[in-house]
Amino acid sequence: MKPAPQQRPPQGARGWPARAADACSRLQTWLMVACLAVMVVLLFGNVALRYLFNSGINASDELSRLAFVWLIFLGAVLAMRDHQHIGVTMLVQRFGRRARRLVHVVCQLLTLWVLWLMAEGGWAQTLIGTGTRLPVTGLPLAVFDAAVLYAAVAMGLLVIVDLVRVLAGGDPPLDAAAEDTTV
């Protein structure tokens, strides 16, 4: 029999960092909805205009591609917050509490290093992209690269918060496991 999942504490019992993280999560969710809506409207509108009136929206391809890129990276940040990225936990689940905590800290440090590389590359590409313009809309190419930079920084902050929580004595999450009650 499965234990009942833990409920989040009542709103007043949570500190301001948790409430701020929840607000950011809701904002990112709404931004994802907006990106999806922009994609649907632009692509459907462009197809309808092409077939019905033999014309189209010139910028629809670039703007829908931009919305798609941002949708993906916003979703990656939300998945990181909720521990929904794929994780192989069958070995770690067999460890004791201290070993699991040690493995989690090492994995989070490696993740932080990879996110640092991602942020460094995203920053370099964003700087390069400021001088290049998209052909139809004239937007700087940096608007695509900024999504990578944003995702790396946001996920890095989430990893740092998780590291502080685990090093302060909290249990490491059972990433991607059905028994994960920290979500």
mmCIF file of C-alpha atoms in Angstrom:
data_model
loop_
_atom_site.group_PDB
_atom_site.id
_atom_site.type_symbol
_atom_site.label_atom_id
_atom_site.label_comp_id
_atom_site.label_asym_id
_atom_site.label_seq_id
_atom_site.Cartn_x
_atom_site.Cartn_y
_atom_site.Cartn_z
ATOM 1 C CA MET A 1 0.000 0.000 0.000
ATOM 2 C CA LYS A 2 1.337 3.408 -0.951
ATOM 3 C CA PRO A 3 1.708 6.083 1.713
ATOM 4 C CA ALA A 4 -0.453 9.163 1.245
ATOM 5 C CA PRO A 5 1.433 11.954 -0.533
ATOM 6 C CA GLN A 6 2.498 14.848 1.640
ATOM 7 C CA GLN A 7 0.483 18.002 1.187
ATOM 8 C CA ARG A 8 2.165 21.367 0.945
ATOM 9 C CA PRO A 9 1.821 23.384 4.164
ATOM 10 C CA PRO A 10 -0.902 26.045 4.310
ATOM 11 C CA GLN A 11 -0.042 29.319 2.564
ATOM 12 C CA GLY A 12 0.608 31.238 5.803
ATOM 13 C CA ALA A 13 3.003 28.562 7.106
ATOM 14 C CA ARG A 14 5.371 28.855 4.143
ATOM 15 C CA GLY A 15 8.162 31.409 4.021
ATOM 16 C CA TRP A 16 8.514 34.184 1.476
ATOM 17 C CA PRO A 17 11.055 32.275 -0.668
ATOM 18 C CA ALA A 18 8.564 29.450 -1.206
ATOM 19 C CA ARG A 19 5.783 31.911 -2.027
ATOM 20 C CA ALA A 20 8.092 33.776 -4.429
ATOM 21 C CA ALA A 21 9.024 30.484 -6.124
ATOM 22 C CA ASP A 22 5.332 29.612 -6.456
ATOM 23 C CA ALA A 23 4.616 33.026 -7.998
ATOM 24 C CA CYS A 24 7.485 32.585 -10.468
ATOM 25 C CA SER A 25 6.177 29.133 -11.327
ATOM 26 C CA ARG A 26 2.696 30.501 -12.010
ATOM 27 C CA LEU A 27 4.185 33.303 -14.146
ATOM 28 C CA GLN A 28 6.220 30.804 -16.168
ATOM 29 C CA THR A 29 3.146 28.633 -16.645
ATOM 30 C CA TRP A 30 1.187 31.612 -17.998
ATOM 31 C CA LEU A 31 4.107 32.560 -20.250
ATOM 32 C CA MET A 32 4.065 29.010 -21.611
ATOM 33 C CA VAL A 33 0.324 29.324 -22.252
ATOM 34 C CA ALA A 34 0.957 32.625 -24.052
ATOM 35 C CA CYS A 35 3.719 31.061 -26.179
ATOM 36 C CA LEU A 36 1.453 28.177 -27.149
ATOM 37 C CA ALA A 37 -1.413 30.539 -27.952
ATOM 38 C CA VAL A 38 0.850 32.694 -30.131
ATOM 39 C CA MET A 39 2.049 29.609 -31.978
ATOM 40 C CA VAL A 40 -1.475 28.307 -32.601
ATOM 41 C CA VAL A 41 -2.882 31.662 -33.707
ATOM 42 C CA LEU A 42 0.019 32.516 -35.989
ATOM 43 C CA LEU A 43 0.331 29.122 -37.617
ATOM 44 C CA PHE A 44 -3.417 28.543 -38.012
ATOM 45 C CA GLY A 45 -3.895 32.101 -39.237
ATOM 46 C CA ASN A 46 -1.079 31.739 -41.725
ATOM 47 C CA VAL A 47 -2.406 28.437 -43.084
ATOM 48 C CA ALA A 48 -5.948 29.810 -43.336
ATOM 49 C CA LEU A 49 -4.753 32.954 -45.120
ATOM 50 C CA ARG A 50 -2.652 30.929 -47.559
ATOM 51 C CA TYR A 51 -5.450 28.564 -48.546
ATOM 52 C CA LEU A 52 -8.352 31.018 -48.469
ATOM 53 C CA PHE A 53 -6.822 34.278 -49.680
ATOM 54 C CA ASN A 54 -3.507 33.223 -51.244
ATOM 55 C CA SER A 55 -1.571 35.450 -48.839
ATOM 56 C CA GLY A 56 0.010 35.008 -45.431
ATOM 57 C CA ILE A 57 1.595 36.547 -42.370
ATOM 58 C CA ASN A 58 5.266 37.093 -43.172
ATOM 59 C CA ALA A 59 6.470 37.081 -39.586
ATOM 60 C CA SER A 60 4.475 34.043 -38.458
ATOM 61 C CA ASP A 61 7.288 31.547 -39.024
ATOM 62 C CA GLU A 62 9.889 33.514 -37.068
ATOM 63 C CA LEU A 63 7.555 34.458 -34.230
ATOM 64 C CA SER A 64 6.144 30.947 -33.831
ATOM 65 C CA ARG A 65 9.682 29.520 -33.801
ATOM 66 C CA LEU A 66 10.639 32.067 -31.135
ATOM 67 C CA ALA A 67 7.582 31.148 -29.059
ATOM 68 C CA PHE A 68 8.441 27.450 -29.429
ATOM 69 C CA VAL A 69 12.025 27.952 -28.209
ATOM 70 C CA TRP A 70 10.868 29.921 -25.176
ATOM 71 C CA LEU A 71 8.117 27.358 -24.497
ATOM 72 C CA ILE A 72 10.693 24.574 -24.347
ATOM 73 C CA PHE A 73 13.092 26.362 -22.016
ATOM 74 C CA LEU A 74 10.330 27.634 -19.718
ATOM 75 C CA GLY A 75 9.050 24.067 -19.518
ATOM 76 C CA ALA A 76 12.524 22.780 -18.683
ATOM 77 C CA VAL A 77 12.727 25.177 -15.735
ATOM 78 C CA LEU A 78 9.305 24.103 -14.456
ATOM 79 C CA ALA A 79 10.254 20.445 -14.837
ATOM 80 C CA MET A 80 13.452 21.073 -12.848
ATOM 81 C CA ARG A 81 11.476 22.707 -10.039
ATOM 82 C CA ASP A 82 9.082 19.763 -9.819
ATOM 83 C CA HIS A 83 11.819 17.099 -10.200
ATOM 84 C CA GLN A 84 10.219 15.826 -13.403
ATOM 85 C CA HIS A 85 13.336 15.395 -15.526
ATOM 86 C CA ILE A 86 14.226 11.792 -16.249
ATOM 87 C CA GLY A 87 16.290 10.214 -13.510
ATOM 88 C CA VAL A 88 17.478 6.659 -12.988
ATOM 89 C CA THR A 89 16.945 6.012 -9.303
ATOM 90 C CA MET A 90 16.848 2.220 -8.983
ATOM 91 C CA LEU A 91 20.383 2.129 -7.538
ATOM 92 C CA VAL A 92 20.125 5.259 -5.387
ATOM 93 C CA GLN A 93 16.864 4.059 -3.825
ATOM 94 C CA ARG A 94 18.743 1.096 -2.362
ATOM 95 C CA PHE A 95 21.231 3.370 -0.561
ATOM 96 C CA GLY A 96 20.894 4.455 3.025
ATOM 97 C CA ARG A 97 20.017 8.013 3.955
ATOM 98 C CA ARG A 98 23.612 9.303 4.208
ATOM 99 C CA ALA A 99 24.766 7.679 0.967
ATOM 100 C CA ARG A 100 21.688 8.953 -0.857
ATOM 101 C CA ARG A 101 22.361 12.464 0.426
ATOM 102 C CA LEU A 102 26.020 12.259 -0.676
ATOM 103 C CA VAL A 103 25.092 11.020 -4.158
ATOM 104 C CA HIS A 104 22.439 13.735 -4.440
ATOM 105 C CA VAL A 105 24.889 16.474 -3.491
ATOM 106 C CA VAL A 106 27.471 15.193 -5.993
ATOM 107 C CA CYS A 107 24.821 14.997 -8.742
ATOM 108 C CA GLN A 108 23.582 18.499 -7.949
ATOM 109 C CA LEU A 109 27.148 19.845 -8.051
ATOM 110 C CA LEU A 110 27.664 18.208 -11.451
ATOM 111 C CA THR A 111 24.338 19.656 -12.606
ATOM 112 C CA LEU A 112 25.420 23.085 -11.393
ATOM 113 C CA TRP A 113 28.648 22.771 -13.370
ATOM 114 C CA VAL A 114 26.763 21.824 -16.556
ATOM 115 C CA LEU A 115 24.342 24.707 -16.004
ATOM 116 C CA TRP A 116 27.328 27.038 -15.578
ATOM 117 C CA LEU A 117 28.644 25.883 -18.959
ATOM 118 C CA MET A 118 25.169 26.338 -20.435
ATOM 119 C CA ALA A 119 24.889 29.856 -18.987
ATOM 120 C CA GLU A 120 28.365 30.777 -20.202
ATOM 121 C CA GLY A 121 27.565 29.542 -23.708
ATOM 122 C CA GLY A 122 24.132 31.172 -23.622
ATOM 123 C CA TRP A 123 25.676 34.498 -22.616
ATOM 124 C CA ALA A 124 28.290 34.285 -25.375
ATOM 125 C CA GLN A 125 25.644 33.413 -27.973
ATOM 126 C CA THR A 126 23.354 36.188 -26.718
ATOM 127 C CA LEU A 127 26.153 38.725 -27.142
ATOM 128 C CA ILE A 128 26.893 37.420 -30.632
ATOM 129 C CA GLY A 129 23.184 37.455 -31.493
ATOM 130 C CA THR A 130 22.736 41.118 -30.601
ATOM 131 C CA GLY A 131 24.462 42.104 -33.829
ATOM 132 C CA THR A 132 22.494 39.755 -36.072
ATOM 133 C CA ARG A 133 18.916 40.508 -37.095
ATOM 134 C CA LEU A 134 16.203 38.081 -38.132
ATOM 135 C CA PRO A 135 15.346 38.594 -41.815
ATOM 136 C CA VAL A 136 11.595 39.220 -41.586
ATOM 137 C CA THR A 137 10.878 40.722 -38.157
ATOM 138 C CA GLY A 138 14.203 42.473 -37.679
ATOM 139 C CA LEU A 139 14.419 41.211 -34.101
ATOM 140 C CA PRO A 140 17.917 40.491 -32.826
ATOM 141 C CA LEU A 141 18.876 36.821 -32.945
ATOM 142 C CA ALA A 142 19.698 37.207 -29.251
ATOM 143 C CA VAL A 143 16.009 36.751 -28.352
ATOM 144 C CA PHE A 144 16.451 33.036 -29.118
ATOM 145 C CA ASP A 145 19.731 32.721 -27.223
ATOM 146 C CA ALA A 146 18.366 34.562 -24.208
ATOM 147 C CA ALA A 147 16.046 31.602 -23.585
ATOM 148 C CA VAL A 148 19.067 29.353 -23.016
ATOM 149 C CA LEU A 149 20.644 31.903 -20.693
ATOM 150 C CA TYR A 150 17.399 32.348 -18.747
ATOM 151 C CA ALA A 151 16.883 28.601 -18.354
ATOM 152 C CA ALA A 152 20.453 28.005 -17.194
ATOM 153 C CA VAL A 153 20.298 30.770 -14.581
ATOM 154 C CA ALA A 154 16.828 29.800 -13.329
ATOM 155 C CA MET A 155 17.694 26.090 -13.095
ATOM 156 C CA GLY A 156 21.000 26.998 -11.419
ATOM 157 C CA LEU A 157 19.120 28.923 -8.742
ATOM 158 C CA LEU A 158 16.801 25.945 -8.227
ATOM 159 C CA VAL A 159 19.788 23.616 -7.842
ATOM 160 C CA ILE A 160 21.449 25.967 -5.342
ATOM 161 C CA VAL A 161 18.251 26.168 -3.274
ATOM 162 C CA ASP A 162 17.986 22.372 -3.340
ATOM 163 C CA LEU A 163 21.644 21.982 -2.308
ATOM 164 C CA VAL A 164 21.196 24.366 0.616
ATOM 165 C CA ARG A 165 18.053 22.499 1.693
ATOM 166 C CA VAL A 166 19.749 19.089 1.564
ATOM 167 C CA LEU A 167 22.961 20.291 3.232
ATOM 168 C CA ALA A 168 20.845 21.837 6.009
ATOM 169 C CA GLY A 169 19.468 18.390 6.801
ATOM 170 C CA GLY A 170 16.545 17.946 4.428
ATOM 171 C CA ASP A 171 15.944 14.680 2.632
ATOM 172 C CA PRO A 172 17.029 14.525 -0.999
ATOM 173 C CA PRO A 173 14.118 14.081 -3.417
ATOM 174 C CA LEU A 174 13.625 10.719 -5.120
ATOM 175 C CA ASP A 175 13.781 12.304 -8.575
ATOM 176 C CA ALA A 176 11.318 10.799 -11.058
ATOM 177 C CA ALA A 177 10.173 8.157 -8.583
ATOM 178 C CA ALA A 178 6.519 7.436 -7.946
ATOM 179 C CA GLU A 179 7.199 7.664 -4.199
ATOM 180 C CA ASP A 180 8.536 11.245 -4.413
ATOM 181 C CA THR A 181 6.497 13.166 -1.850
ATOM 182 C CA THR A 182 8.545 16.382 -1.951
ATOM 183 C CA VAL A 183 6.726 17.660 -5.037
#
